[in-house]
Amino acid sequence: MEVTSEQSQDIINGNDGNENVRIASFAKIESTSYSYTASSKIYYVTLSGSDKCYLILASPLALEDQDPKPATPSITLPALSILLSKILDNTTVPVPRPITHDASGGGGRWDFGWLLLVVPGSTRTHPSASSLASLRSTLSPSQLARLELRLGTYLRALHGITNEWFGLPIDTPAPEPPAAPSLSSLFAVSQGGEDGEGENGEDMTRYSWQDTFVLQLEELLDEVYDNAGASGIPGPEINVEELRRYLSRAIGSFLFEDVEMPRLIWVTGSEEDIIVSLAPESLKEGQGATGSRGEAEADIAYILPTFGHALWGDPLMEAWFLPPSASKAINAGYFGNEEGTLIVFPRHKTKRVWYTVYLALIVVVEDRRSRGKGEVEKEKVASREKVQWAREVLPQCVGILKDAPCY
């Protein structure tokens, strides 16, 4: 699936408010981050005679023909539009603003659905050339500290958005949770129940982070290992049954049940998704476009809408908190003036290992999906470093989990 410049022109003409607007540049954003999603593409569009820039997200209309069929879905375009709007309405996190979306393929003309977003600010630099990952080596310590401090505050703001249930953001209202669930329904959930159903056939899994996370993890394991023969791509060499025994021990110790409030978790966010601006928004009189030391003032221009694997869940799950943990500046921004950490007890370290397993499986799954869809070699090469990381870290995590404490 590819979107052409002509199709993008058609989308923008119908929604920009100016039917005569013309595209000046059109390019696909090649993802090399944890956030790579085989089922979606992001295109960056600038306009002639305008500072306005757009992003177009496109996804295939259906995945029924994919073999093997994905066990773990990613967020839909309508759900992503709702989620981005919620972020903008409740925080100052600079994500692109949704304009409109069409999940019908342009009334049947195209084989993809799309979401049109307007980029914050007026930067016209291609995102790949202005990401934190690409600019890190050129930034001064003070510039980098400012960016990471701001990033920490944005992560805290994202985690401040809460929900009534755990799991994947959806585009339809979820059923209201029971005001006072009976003891029998709660017991059924904690013991696995029958597909996590309560007394009236209600899905109670969504009200337990442990049940939700374990289900998501098992679906990833199924797609990587149980479907390996169908895809022809073997999963990383680990003892899956051994890993599942460790998971059973964690479940029996209620390792994940200390998460009471479902919070918005990006899950796969990384430096490739952070777009940097080196021009200050406002200049002090006589100072010019540089800071006091003669360097441009760095700031986060916007964050790419790479929330395909976002969840309502545990903040510790963020890729930013991968060992050896976030930088001091990110932590300072996240916790403010307070001395804080998300890892307090040994059980928290064990949870973080499980979340690393989850992230690595996402990377492997998306790599497999891209190969199954016949993606071009350039995209395979771009994500190879992350895939190699996933294949190396999974056996390491299994070794750590063997004796990892659950207290």
Coordinates of N, CA and C in Angstrom, one line a residue, residues 319-328 330-331:
A319 N 8.6 3.0 26.7 CA 10.0 2.6 26.2 C 11.0 3.6 26.7
W320 N 10.6 4.8 27.1 CA 11.6 5.8 27.6 C 12.1 5.3 28.9
F321 N 11.5 4.3 29.6 CA 12.0 3.8 30.9 C 12.7 2.5 30.8
L322 N 13.1 2.1 29.5 CA 13.9 1.0 29.3 C 15.2 1.1 30.2
P323 N 15.7 0.0 30.8 CA 16.9 0.0 31.5 C 18.0 0.6 30.5
P324 N 19.0 1.4 31.1 CA 19.2 1.7 32.5 C 18.3 2.8 33.0
S325 N 17.2 3.1 32.4 CA 16.2 4.1 32.8 C 16.4 5.4 32.1
A326 N 15.4 6.3 32.2 CA 15.4 7.5 31.5 C 16.6 8.4 32.1
S327 N 16.9 9.4 31.3 CA 18.0 10.3 31.7 C 17.6 11.2 32.9
K328 N 18.5 11.8 33.6 CA 18.2 12.7 34.7 C 17.3 13.8 34.3
I330 N 15.1 13.9 31.8 CA 13.7 13.4 31.6 C 13.0 13.1 33.0
N331 N 13.8 12.5 33.9 CA 13.2 12.3 35.2 C 12.8 13.6 35.9

